[in-house]
Short mmCIF file of C-alpha atoms in Angstrom, two decimals:
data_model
loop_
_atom_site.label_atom_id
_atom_site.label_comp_id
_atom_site.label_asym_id
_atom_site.label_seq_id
_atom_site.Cartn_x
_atom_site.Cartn_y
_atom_site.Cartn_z
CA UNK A 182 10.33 -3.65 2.14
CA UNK A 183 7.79 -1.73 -0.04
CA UNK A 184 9.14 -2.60 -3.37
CA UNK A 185 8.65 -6.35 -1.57
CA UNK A 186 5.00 -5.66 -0.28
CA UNK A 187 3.88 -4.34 -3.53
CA UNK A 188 5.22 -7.28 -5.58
CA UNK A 189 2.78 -9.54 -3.16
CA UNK A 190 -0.07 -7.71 -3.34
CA UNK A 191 0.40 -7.36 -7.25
CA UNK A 192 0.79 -10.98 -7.59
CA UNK A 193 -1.88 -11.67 -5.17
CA UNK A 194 -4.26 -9.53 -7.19
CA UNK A 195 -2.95 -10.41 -10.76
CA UNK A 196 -3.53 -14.61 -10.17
CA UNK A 197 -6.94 -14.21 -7.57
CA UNK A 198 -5.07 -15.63 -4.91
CA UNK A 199 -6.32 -15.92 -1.28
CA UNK A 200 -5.37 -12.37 -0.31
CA UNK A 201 -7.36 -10.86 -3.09
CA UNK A 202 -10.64 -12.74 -1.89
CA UNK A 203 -10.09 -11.74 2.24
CA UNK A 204 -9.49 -7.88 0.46
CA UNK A 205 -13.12 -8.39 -1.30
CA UNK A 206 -14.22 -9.89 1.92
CA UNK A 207 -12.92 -6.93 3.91
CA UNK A 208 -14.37 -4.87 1.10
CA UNK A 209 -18.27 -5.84 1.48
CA UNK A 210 -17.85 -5.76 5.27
CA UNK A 211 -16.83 -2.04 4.97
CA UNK A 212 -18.18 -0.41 1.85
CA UNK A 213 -20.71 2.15 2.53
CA UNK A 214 -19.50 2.80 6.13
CA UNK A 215 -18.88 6.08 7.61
CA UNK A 216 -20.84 10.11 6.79
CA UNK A 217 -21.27 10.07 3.46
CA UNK A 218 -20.40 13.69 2.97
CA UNK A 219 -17.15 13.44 5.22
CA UNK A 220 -15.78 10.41 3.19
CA UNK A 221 -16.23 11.46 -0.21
CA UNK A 222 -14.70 15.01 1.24
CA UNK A 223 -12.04 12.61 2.29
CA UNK A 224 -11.68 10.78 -1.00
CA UNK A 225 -11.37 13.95 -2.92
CA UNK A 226 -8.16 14.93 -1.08
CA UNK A 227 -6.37 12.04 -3.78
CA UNK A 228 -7.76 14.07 -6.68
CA UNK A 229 -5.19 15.77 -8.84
CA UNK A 230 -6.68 19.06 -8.55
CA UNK A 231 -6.83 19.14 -4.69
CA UNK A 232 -3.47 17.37 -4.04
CA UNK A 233 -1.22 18.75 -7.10
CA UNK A 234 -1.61 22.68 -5.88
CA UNK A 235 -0.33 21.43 -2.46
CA UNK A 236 2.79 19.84 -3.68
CA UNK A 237 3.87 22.84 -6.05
CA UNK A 238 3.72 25.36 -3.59
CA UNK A 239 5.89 23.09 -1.18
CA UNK A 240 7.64 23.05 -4.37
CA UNK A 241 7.77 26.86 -5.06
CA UNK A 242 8.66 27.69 -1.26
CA UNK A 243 11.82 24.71 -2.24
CA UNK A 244 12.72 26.50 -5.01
CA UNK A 245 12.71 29.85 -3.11
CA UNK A 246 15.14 28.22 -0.43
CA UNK A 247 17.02 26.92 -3.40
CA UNK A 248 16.60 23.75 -2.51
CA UNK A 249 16.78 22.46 -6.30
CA UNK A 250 17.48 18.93 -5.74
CA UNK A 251 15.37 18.26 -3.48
CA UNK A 252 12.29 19.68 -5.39
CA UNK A 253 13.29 18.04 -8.23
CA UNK A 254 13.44 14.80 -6.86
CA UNK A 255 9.66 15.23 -5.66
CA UNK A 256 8.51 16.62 -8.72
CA UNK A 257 10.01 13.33 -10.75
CA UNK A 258 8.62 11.19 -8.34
CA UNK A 259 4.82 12.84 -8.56
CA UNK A 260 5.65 12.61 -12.71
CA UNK A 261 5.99 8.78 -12.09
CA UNK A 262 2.89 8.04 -10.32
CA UNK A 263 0.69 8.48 -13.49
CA UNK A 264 3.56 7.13 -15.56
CA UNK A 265 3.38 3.72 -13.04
CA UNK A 266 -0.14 3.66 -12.49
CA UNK A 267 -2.00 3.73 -15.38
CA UNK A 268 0.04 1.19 -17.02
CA UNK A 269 -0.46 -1.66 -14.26
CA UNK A 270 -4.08 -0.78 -14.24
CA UNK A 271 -4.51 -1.78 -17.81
CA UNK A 272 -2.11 -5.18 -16.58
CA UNK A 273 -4.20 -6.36 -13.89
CA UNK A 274 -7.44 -5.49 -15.52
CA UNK A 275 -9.31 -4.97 -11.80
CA UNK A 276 -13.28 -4.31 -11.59
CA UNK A 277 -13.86 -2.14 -8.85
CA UNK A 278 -16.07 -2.89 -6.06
CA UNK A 279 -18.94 -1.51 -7.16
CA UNK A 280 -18.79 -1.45 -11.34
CA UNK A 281 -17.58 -4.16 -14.22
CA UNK A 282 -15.75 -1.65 -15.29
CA UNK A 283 -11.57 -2.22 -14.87
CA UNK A 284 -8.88 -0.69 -14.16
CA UNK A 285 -9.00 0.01 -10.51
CA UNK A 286 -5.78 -1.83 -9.13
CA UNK A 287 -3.17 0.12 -7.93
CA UNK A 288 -5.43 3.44 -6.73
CA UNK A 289 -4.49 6.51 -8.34
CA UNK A 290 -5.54 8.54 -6.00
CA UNK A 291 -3.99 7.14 -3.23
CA UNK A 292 -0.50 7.09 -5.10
CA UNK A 293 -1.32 10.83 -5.48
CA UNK A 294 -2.11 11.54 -2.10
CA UNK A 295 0.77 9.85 -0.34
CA UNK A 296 3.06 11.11 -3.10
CA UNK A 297 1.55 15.11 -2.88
CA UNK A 298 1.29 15.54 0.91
CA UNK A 299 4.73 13.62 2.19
CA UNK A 300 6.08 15.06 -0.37
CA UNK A 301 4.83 18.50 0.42
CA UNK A 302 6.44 17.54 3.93
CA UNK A 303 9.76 17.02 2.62
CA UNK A 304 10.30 19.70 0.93
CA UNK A 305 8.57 22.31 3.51
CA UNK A 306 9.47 20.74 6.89
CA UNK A 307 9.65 17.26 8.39
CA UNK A 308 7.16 18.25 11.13
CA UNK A 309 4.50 17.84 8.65
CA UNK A 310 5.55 14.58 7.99
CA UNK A 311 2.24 13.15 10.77
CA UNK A 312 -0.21 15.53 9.35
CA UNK A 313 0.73 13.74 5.81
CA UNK A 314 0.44 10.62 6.67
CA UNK A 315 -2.68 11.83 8.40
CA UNK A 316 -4.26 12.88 5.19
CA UNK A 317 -2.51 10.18 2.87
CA UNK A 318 -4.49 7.65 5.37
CA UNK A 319 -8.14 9.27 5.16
CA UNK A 320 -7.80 9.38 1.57
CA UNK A 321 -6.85 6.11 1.15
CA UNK A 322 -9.61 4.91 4.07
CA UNK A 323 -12.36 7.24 2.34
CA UNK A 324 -11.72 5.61 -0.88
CA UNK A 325 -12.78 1.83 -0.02
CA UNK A 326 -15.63 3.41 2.62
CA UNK A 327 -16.89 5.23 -0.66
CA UNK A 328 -16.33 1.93 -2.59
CA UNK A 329 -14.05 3.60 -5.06
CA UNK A 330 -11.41 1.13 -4.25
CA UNK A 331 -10.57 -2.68 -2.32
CA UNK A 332 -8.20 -1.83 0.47
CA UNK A 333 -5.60 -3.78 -1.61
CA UNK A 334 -5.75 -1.17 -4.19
CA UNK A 335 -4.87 1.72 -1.30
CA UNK A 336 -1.99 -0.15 0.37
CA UNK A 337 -0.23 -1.47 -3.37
CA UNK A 338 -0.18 2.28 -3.99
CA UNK A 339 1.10 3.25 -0.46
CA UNK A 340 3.63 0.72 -0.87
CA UNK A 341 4.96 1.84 -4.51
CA UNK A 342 4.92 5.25 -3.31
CA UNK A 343 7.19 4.64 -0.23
CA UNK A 344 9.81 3.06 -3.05
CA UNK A 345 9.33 6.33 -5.03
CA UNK A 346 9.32 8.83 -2.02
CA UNK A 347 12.42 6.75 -0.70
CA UNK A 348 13.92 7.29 -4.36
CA UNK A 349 13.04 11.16 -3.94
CA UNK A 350 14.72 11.65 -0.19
CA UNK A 351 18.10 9.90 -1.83
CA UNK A 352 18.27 11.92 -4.78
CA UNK A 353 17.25 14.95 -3.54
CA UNK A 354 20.11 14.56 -0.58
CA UNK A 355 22.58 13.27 -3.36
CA UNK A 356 21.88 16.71 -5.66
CA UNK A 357 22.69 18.81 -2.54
CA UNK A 358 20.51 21.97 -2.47
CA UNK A 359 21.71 24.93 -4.45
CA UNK A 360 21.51 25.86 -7.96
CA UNK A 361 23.33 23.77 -10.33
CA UNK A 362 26.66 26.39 -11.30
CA UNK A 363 26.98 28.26 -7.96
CA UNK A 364 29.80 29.09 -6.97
CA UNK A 365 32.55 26.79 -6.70
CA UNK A 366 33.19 26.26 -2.49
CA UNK A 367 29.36 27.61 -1.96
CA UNK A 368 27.05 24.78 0.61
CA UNK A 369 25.90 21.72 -1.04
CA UNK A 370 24.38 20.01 2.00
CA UNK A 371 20.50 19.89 2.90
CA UNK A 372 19.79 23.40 3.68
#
C-alpha cells in the first residue's frame, strides 16, 4: 500500500496534476502557522545530526543484545534514504514553497525522521513504536508549518519509508538475531 501511495503522489507531483495544486492550496492555507520557535525545534528533529545519533545507539544497544540482523537491516534501510532521495529530487525538479530553488520533493528530512525514530523502536522495543510515530509526525507537520516543505513532500517520504522499514522488519526477522558463525544449534529467532 505504500509502495502504491508513493507512486501516486510521485506521479501526481511529476505531471502537476490536481493533487499537486490542492497540496499548494493546503500549503498557503498553512504555511507560517504555529510558535515559531516550537516548529522549527520540531523541524530540526529530521536533521541528520539530531536523528542519526538516535538510531545508532538503538543500534549499539542491538548489537549488544546481538541482535545482528535486525540492526543491520535498519542500518541498510537509513543508508537508502539518501541513496533514494536525492536522486528523485533531482527527477521531479520541485521548488519549494517558499524559494525557486528545486529539489524539495520527496522531504529528506522526513524520510530521516520516520526512518531514525521507528527504527530506533525496532530495534530497542516496540513500545516506542507511538512515541516514533509521535516524533516522525511533528517533524513532518513542522516542516510544511515552517514552509520547508508541501505536505505532499512529507507523506511521499512517509510512504517510501514504510516500504523500506517494512523491507527492514522482514530481513531483520529472516537473518535471525545472533552473530553470523555461532554455534551450530545456538537461537536464531527474534531475541
Amino acid at each position: 500500500m505504500c509502495a502504491v501511495l508513493f507512486a501516486l503522489i510521485t506521479w501526481q507531483v511529476a505531471v502537476n496534476g490536481p493533487l499537486r495544486a490542492l497540496d499548494e492550496h493546503i500549503d498557503r492555507a498553512v504555511v507560517g502557522s504555529g510558535p515559531t520557535h516550537l516548529t522549527e525545534f520540531l523541524a530540526d528533529l529530521g536533521s541528520p545530526q539530531v536523528a542519526l545519533p538516535v538510531l545508532a545507539a538503538a543500534a549499539g544497544l542491538a548489537l549488544h543484545r546481538r541482535r545482528w540482523a535486525p540492526a543491520a537491516a535498519v542500518a541498510a534501510a537509513m543508508a537508502l534514504v539518501p541513496a533514494l532521495v536525492a536522486p528523485l529530487k533531482a527527477l521531479t525538479d520541485r521548488p519549494g514553497p517558499l524559494t525557486p530553488e528545486t529539489g524539495y520533493f520527496p522531504s529528506g528530512h522526513a524520510a530521516t525522521a520516520m526512518v531514525a525514530y521507528a527504527g530506533a523502536a525496532l530495534l530497542v522495543s516496540r513500545r516506542l513504536m507511538p512515541v516514533a510515530v509521535l516524533l516522525t509526525a511533528a517533524t513532518g507537520i513542522a516542516l510544511v508549518l515552517r514552509g520547508h516543505h508541501w505536505p505532499l513532500d512529507v507523506l511521499a517520504s512517509w510512504s517510501l519509508c514504510g516500504v523500506l522499514l517494512a523491507g527492514a522488519v522482514a530481513a531483520g526477522s529472516r537473518g535471525g538475531s545472533r552473530c553470523p558463525g555461532a554455534a551450530s544449534g545456538s537461537r536464531t529467532g527474534p531475541g
